[in-house]
CSV table of C-alpha atoms in Angstrom, one decimal:
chain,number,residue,atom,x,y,z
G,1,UNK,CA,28.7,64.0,-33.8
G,2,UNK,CA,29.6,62.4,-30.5
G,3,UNK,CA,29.3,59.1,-30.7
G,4,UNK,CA,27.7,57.0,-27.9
G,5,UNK,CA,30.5,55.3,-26.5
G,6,UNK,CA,31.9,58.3,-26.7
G,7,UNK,CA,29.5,59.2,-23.9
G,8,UNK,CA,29.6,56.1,-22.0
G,9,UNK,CA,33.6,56.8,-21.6
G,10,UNK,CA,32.8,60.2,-20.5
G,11,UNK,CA,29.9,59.3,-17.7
G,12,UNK,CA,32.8,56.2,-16.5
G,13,UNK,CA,35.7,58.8,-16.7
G,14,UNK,CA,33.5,61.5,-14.7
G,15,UNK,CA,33.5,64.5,-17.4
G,16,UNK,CA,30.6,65.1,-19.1
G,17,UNK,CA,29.6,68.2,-18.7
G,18,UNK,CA,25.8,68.2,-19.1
G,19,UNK,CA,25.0,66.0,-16.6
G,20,UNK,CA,21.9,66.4,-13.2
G,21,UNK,CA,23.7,65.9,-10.5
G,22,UNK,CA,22.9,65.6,-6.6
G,23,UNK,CA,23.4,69.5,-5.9
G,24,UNK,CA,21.0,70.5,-8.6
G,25,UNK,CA,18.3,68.6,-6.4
G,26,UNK,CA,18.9,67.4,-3.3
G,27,UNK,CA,22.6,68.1,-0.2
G,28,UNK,CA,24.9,65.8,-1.4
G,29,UNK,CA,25.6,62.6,0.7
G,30,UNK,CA,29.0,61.8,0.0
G,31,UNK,CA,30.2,58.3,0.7
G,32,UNK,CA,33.7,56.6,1.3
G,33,UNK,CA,36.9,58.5,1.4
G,34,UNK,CA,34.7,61.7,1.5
G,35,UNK,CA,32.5,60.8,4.3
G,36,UNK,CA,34.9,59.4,6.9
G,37,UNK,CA,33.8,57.6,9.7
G,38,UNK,CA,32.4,58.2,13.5
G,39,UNK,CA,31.3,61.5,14.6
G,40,UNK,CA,32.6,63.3,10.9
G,41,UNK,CA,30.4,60.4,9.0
G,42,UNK,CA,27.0,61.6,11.2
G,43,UNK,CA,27.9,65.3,10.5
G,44,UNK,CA,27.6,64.7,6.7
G,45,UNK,CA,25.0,62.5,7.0
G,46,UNK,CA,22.9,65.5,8.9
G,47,UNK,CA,22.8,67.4,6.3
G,48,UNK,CA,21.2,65.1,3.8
G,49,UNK,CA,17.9,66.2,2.7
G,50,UNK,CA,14.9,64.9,3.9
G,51,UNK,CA,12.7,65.6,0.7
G,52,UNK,CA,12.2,61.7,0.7
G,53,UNK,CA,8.9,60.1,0.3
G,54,UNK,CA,10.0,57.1,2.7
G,55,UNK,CA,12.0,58.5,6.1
G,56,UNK,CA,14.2,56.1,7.7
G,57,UNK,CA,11.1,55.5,10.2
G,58,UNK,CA,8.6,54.9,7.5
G,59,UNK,CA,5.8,53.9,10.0
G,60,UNK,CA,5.8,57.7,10.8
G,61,UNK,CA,4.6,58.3,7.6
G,62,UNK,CA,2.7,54.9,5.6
G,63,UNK,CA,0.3,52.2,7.2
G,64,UNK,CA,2.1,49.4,9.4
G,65,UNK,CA,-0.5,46.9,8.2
G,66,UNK,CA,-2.0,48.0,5.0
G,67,UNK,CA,-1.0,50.5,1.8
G,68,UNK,CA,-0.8,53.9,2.0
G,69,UNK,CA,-0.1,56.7,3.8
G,70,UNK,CA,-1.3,56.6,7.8
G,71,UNK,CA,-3.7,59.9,7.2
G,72,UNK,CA,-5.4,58.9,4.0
G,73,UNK,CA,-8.0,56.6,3.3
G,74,UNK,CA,-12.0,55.4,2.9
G,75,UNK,CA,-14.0,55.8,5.6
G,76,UNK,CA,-17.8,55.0,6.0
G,77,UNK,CA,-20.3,57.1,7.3
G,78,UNK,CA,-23.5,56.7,8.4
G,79,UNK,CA,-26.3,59.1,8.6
G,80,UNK,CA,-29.4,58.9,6.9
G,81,UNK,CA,-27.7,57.0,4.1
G,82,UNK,CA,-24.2,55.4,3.9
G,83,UNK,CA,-22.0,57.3,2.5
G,84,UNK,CA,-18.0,57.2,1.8
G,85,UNK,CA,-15.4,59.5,2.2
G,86,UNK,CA,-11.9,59.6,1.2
G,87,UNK,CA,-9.9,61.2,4.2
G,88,UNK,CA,-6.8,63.0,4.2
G,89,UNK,CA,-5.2,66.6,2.0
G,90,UNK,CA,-2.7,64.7,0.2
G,91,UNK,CA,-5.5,63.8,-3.1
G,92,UNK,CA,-7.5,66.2,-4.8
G,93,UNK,CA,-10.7,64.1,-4.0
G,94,UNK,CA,-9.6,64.3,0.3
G,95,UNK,CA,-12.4,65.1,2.3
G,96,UNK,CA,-15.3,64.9,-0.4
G,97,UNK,CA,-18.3,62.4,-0.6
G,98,UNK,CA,-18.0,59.7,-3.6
G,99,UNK,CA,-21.9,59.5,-4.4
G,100,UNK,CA,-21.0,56.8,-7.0
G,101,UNK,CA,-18.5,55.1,-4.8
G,102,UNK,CA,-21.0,52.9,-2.9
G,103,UNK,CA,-23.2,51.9,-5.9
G,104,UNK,CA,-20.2,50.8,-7.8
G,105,UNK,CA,-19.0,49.0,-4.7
G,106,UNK,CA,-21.8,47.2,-4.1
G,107,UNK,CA,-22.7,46.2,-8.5
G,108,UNK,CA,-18.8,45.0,-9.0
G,109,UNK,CA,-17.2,43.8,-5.5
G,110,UNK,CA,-20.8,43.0,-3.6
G,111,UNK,CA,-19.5,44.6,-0.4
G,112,UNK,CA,-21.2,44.5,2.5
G,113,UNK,CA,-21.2,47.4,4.5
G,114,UNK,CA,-22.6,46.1,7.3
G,115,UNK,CA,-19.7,43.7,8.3
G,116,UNK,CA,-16.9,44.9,10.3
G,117,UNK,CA,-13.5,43.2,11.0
G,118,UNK,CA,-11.1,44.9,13.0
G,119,UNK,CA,-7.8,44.2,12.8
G,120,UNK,CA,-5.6,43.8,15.6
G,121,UNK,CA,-3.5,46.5,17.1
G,122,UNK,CA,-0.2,47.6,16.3
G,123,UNK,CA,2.2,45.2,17.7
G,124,UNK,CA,4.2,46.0,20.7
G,125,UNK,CA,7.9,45.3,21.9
G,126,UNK,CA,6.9,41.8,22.8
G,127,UNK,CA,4.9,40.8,20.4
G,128,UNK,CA,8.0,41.2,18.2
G,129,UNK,CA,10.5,38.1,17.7
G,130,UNK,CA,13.4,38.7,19.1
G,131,UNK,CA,16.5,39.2,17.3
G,132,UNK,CA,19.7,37.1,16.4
G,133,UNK,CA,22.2,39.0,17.1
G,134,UNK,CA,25.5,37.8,15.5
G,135,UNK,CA,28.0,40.1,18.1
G,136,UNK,CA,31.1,40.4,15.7
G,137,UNK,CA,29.1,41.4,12.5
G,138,UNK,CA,27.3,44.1,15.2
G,139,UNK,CA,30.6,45.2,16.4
G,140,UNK,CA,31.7,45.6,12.8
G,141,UNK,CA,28.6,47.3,11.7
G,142,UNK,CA,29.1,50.0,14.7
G,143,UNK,CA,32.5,50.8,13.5
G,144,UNK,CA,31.2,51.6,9.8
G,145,UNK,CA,29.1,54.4,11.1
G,146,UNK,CA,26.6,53.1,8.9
G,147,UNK,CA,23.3,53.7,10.3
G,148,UNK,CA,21.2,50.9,11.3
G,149,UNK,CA,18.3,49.8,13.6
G,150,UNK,CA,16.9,46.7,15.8
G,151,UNK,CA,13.7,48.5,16.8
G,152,UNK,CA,10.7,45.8,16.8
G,153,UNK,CA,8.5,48.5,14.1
G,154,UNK,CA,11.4,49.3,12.1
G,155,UNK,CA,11.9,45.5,11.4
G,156,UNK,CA,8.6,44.5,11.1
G,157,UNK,CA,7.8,47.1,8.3
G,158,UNK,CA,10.5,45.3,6.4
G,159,UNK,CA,9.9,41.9,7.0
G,160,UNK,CA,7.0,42.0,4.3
G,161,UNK,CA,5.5,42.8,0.8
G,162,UNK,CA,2.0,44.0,0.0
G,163,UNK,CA,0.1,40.2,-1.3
G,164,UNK,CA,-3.2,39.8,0.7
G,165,UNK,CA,-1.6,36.8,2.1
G,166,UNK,CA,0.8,39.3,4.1
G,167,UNK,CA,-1.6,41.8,4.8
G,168,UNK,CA,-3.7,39.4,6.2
G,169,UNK,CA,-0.9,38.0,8.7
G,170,UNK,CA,-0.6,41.7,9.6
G,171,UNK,CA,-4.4,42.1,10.3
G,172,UNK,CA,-4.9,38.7,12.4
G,173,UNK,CA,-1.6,37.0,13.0
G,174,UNK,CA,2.2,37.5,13.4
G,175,UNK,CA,5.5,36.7,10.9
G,176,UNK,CA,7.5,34.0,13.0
G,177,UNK,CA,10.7,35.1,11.5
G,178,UNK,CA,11.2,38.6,10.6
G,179,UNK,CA,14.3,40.9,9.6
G,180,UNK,CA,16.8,41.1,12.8
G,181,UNK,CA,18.2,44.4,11.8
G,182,UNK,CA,17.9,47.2,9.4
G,183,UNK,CA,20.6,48.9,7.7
G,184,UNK,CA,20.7,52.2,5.6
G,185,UNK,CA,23.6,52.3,3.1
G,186,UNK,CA,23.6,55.7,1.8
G,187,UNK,CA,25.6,55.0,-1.5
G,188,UNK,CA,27.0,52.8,-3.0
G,189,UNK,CA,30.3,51.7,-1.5
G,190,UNK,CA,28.4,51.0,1.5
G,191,UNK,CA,26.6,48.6,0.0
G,192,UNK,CA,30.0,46.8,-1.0
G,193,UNK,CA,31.2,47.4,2.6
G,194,UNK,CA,27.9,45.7,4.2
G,195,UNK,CA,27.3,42.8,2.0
G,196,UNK,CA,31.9,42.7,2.5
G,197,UNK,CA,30.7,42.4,6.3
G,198,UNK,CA,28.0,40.0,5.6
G,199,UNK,CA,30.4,37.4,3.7
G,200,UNK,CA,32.8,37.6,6.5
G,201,UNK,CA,30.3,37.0,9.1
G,202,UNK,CA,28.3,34.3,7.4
G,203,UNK,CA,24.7,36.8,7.4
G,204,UNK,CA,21.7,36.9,5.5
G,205,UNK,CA,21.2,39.8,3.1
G,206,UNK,CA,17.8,41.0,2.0
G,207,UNK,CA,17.9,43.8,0.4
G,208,UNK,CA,14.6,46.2,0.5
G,209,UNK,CA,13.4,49.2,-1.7
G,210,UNK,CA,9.8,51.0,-0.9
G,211,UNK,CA,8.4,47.2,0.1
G,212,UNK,CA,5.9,47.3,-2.7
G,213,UNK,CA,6.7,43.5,-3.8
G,214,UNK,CA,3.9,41.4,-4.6
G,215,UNK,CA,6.2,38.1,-5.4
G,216,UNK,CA,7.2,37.5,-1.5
G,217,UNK,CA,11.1,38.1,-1.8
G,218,UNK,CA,10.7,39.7,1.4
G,219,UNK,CA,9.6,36.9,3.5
G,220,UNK,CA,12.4,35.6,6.0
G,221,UNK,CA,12.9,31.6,5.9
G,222,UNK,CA,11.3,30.4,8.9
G,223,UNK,CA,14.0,28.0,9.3
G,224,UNK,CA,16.8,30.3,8.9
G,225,UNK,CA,19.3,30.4,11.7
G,226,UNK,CA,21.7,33.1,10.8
G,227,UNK,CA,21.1,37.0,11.6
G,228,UNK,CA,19.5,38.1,8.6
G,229,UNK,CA,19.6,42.0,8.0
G,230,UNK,CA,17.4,44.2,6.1
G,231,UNK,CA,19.3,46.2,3.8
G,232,UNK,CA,17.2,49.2,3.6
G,233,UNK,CA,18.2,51.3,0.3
G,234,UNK,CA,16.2,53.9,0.8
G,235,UNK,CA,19.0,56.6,1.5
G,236,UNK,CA,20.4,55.8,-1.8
G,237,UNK,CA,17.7,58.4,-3.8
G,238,UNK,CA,20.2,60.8,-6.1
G,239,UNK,CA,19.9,61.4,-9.7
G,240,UNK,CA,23.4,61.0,-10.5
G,241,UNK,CA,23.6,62.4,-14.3
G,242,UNK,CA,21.3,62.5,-16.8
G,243,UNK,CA,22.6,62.3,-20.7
G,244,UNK,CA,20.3,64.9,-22.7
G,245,UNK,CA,21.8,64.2,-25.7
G,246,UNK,CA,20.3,59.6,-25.3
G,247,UNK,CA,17.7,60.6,-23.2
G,248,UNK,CA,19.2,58.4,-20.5
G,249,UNK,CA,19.5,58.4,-16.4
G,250,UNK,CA,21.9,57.3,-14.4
G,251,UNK,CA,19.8,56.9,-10.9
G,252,UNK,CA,20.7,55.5,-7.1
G,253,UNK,CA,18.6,52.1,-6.9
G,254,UNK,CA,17.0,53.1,-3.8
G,255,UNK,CA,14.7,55.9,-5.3
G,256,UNK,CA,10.8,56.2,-4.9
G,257,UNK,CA,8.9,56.6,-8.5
G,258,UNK,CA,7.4,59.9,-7.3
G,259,UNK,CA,10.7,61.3,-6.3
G,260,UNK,CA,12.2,60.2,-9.3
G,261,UNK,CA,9.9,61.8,-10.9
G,262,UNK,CA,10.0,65.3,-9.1
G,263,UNK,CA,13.3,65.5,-9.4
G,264,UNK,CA,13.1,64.7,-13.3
G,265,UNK,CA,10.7,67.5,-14.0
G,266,UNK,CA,13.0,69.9,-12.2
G,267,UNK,CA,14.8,69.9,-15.2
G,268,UNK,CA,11.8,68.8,-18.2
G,269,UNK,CA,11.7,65.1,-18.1
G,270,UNK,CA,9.7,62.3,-17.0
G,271,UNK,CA,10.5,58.6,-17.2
G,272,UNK,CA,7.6,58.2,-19.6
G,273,UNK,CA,5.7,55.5,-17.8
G,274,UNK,CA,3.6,55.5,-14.3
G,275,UNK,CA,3.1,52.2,-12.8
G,276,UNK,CA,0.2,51.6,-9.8
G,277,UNK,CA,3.0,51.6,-7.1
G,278,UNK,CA,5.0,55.0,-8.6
G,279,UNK,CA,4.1,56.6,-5.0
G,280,UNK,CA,5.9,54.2,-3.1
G,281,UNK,CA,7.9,51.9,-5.3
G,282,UNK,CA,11.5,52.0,-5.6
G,283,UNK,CA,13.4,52.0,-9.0
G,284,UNK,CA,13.7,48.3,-9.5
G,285,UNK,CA,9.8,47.9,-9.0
G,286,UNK,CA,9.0,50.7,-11.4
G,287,UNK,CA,10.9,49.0,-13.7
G,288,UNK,CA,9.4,45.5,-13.4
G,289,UNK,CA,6.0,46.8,-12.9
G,290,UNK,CA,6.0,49.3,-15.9
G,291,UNK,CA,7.0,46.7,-18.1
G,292,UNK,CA,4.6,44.3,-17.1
G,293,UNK,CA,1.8,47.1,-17.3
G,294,UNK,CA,3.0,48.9,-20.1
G,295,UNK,CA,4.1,46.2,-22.3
């Protein structure tokens, strides 16, 4: 019988042979060496899939200032009675009354349907802060051909976590110090490379993952002068190998639960638990919230 370091020195030395890897699910996105740099590096990178639950512009796809996707949610209508609705085709309950919905509301919570508070509108351009921009880590960055961003939306939707305090700001105020640029490392050399980069440049890391945190680690000191970047990981979403002999997965730290878990059943498994946030957390918040759910 193999024995299970036996394994382990076969995933480090790259020759197991039953292993899941990137083809059997999603294009490859090689990184490094492979990739190159410039116009080659963009090539490659076109041709990774886009079977991802978060895009690089997630506010084309999930709420600016709330949970959820942007074409799902409860509405109220009233006719002769009040009556709720969940919108949307993504749930099996989209588009139906929820008789019981409004009873239960009303018994347990004591809402009142008749107030209305309407949040403010999504921001624009100058509403945003405006970045620090350190030049020589930007002219750096541009060299990489790692991807990044400064638009005002993209840094906004990273500059946050989902407590009501935060959701709040998003619905009546405005963060005064928010992420000054996003980055999308697409493996995990590029990750060495940024935070390489960020050391020589004297920058402010924080990293990011479906932005599902509810212990506000994505908050940006207010006080902080230095260009702080939001490293968005995101692109990293591959099911490297998975051992079927020890039921164990080697996974990019960037994946959402529900992709995980997609890709997973391609091939008969699951990851045997299903935290609240599984639709838009990212590996290291599955794992902390499973254990604290499942425990």
């Amino acid at each position: 019988m193999t024995s299970r370091l036996e394994i382990i020195q076969r995933h480090l030395n790259g020759s197991l042979e039953r292993r899941f890897t990137v083809s059997d699910s999603v294009s490859a996105h090689f990184c490094s060496t492979e990739t190159g740099s410039g116009v080659e590096a963009e090539s490659k990178r076109s041709n990774v899939s886009d079977e991802r639950t978060l895009p690089k512009r997630r506010q084309d796809v999930v709420k600016w200032n709330g949970w959820g996707y942007k074409d799902s949610g409860f509405i109220v209508k009233w006719n002769k009675d009040l009556s709720i609705y969940f919108e949307g085709d993504r749930y099996g309950l989209g588009n139906f009354p929820l008789p019981h919905f409004k009873d239960w509301a009303l018994k347990a919570v004591g809402v009142d349907f008749t107030h209305k508070s309407t949040p403010q509108a999504e921001y624009k351009a100058k509403d945003v802060p405006s970045p620090v921009v350190q030049e020589s880590f930007l002219s750096e960055l541009r060299a990489s051909a790692i991807p990044y961003s400064q638009d005002p939306m993209d840094r906004i939707l990273r500059s946050h976590g989902q407590t009501i305090k935060e959701m709040f700001v998003l619905h009546e105020g405005q963060f005064e110090r928010i992420p000054d640029i996003v980055v999308w490392p697409g493996c995990h050399d590029e990750v060495v490379e940024l935070v390489s980069m960020a050391c020589r440049h004297n920058i402010v890391v924080i990293p990011i993952g479906g932005g599902t945190c509810v212990t506000g680690a994505l908050l940006c000191p207010m006080e902080e002068k230095r260009m702080i970047v939001s490293l968005d990981t995101t692109q990293m979403n591959k099911i490297l190998w998975i051992d079927e002999n020890n039921l164990s997965v080697c996974v990019e730290a960037g994946i959402i639960g529900q992709d995980l878990e997609r890709l997973l059943s391609i091939r008969g498994y699951c990851t045997g638990h299903e935290p609240d946030s599984i639709e838009f957390s990212s590996l290291g918040e599955i794992g902390r919230a499973s254990c604290r759910e499942r425990v």
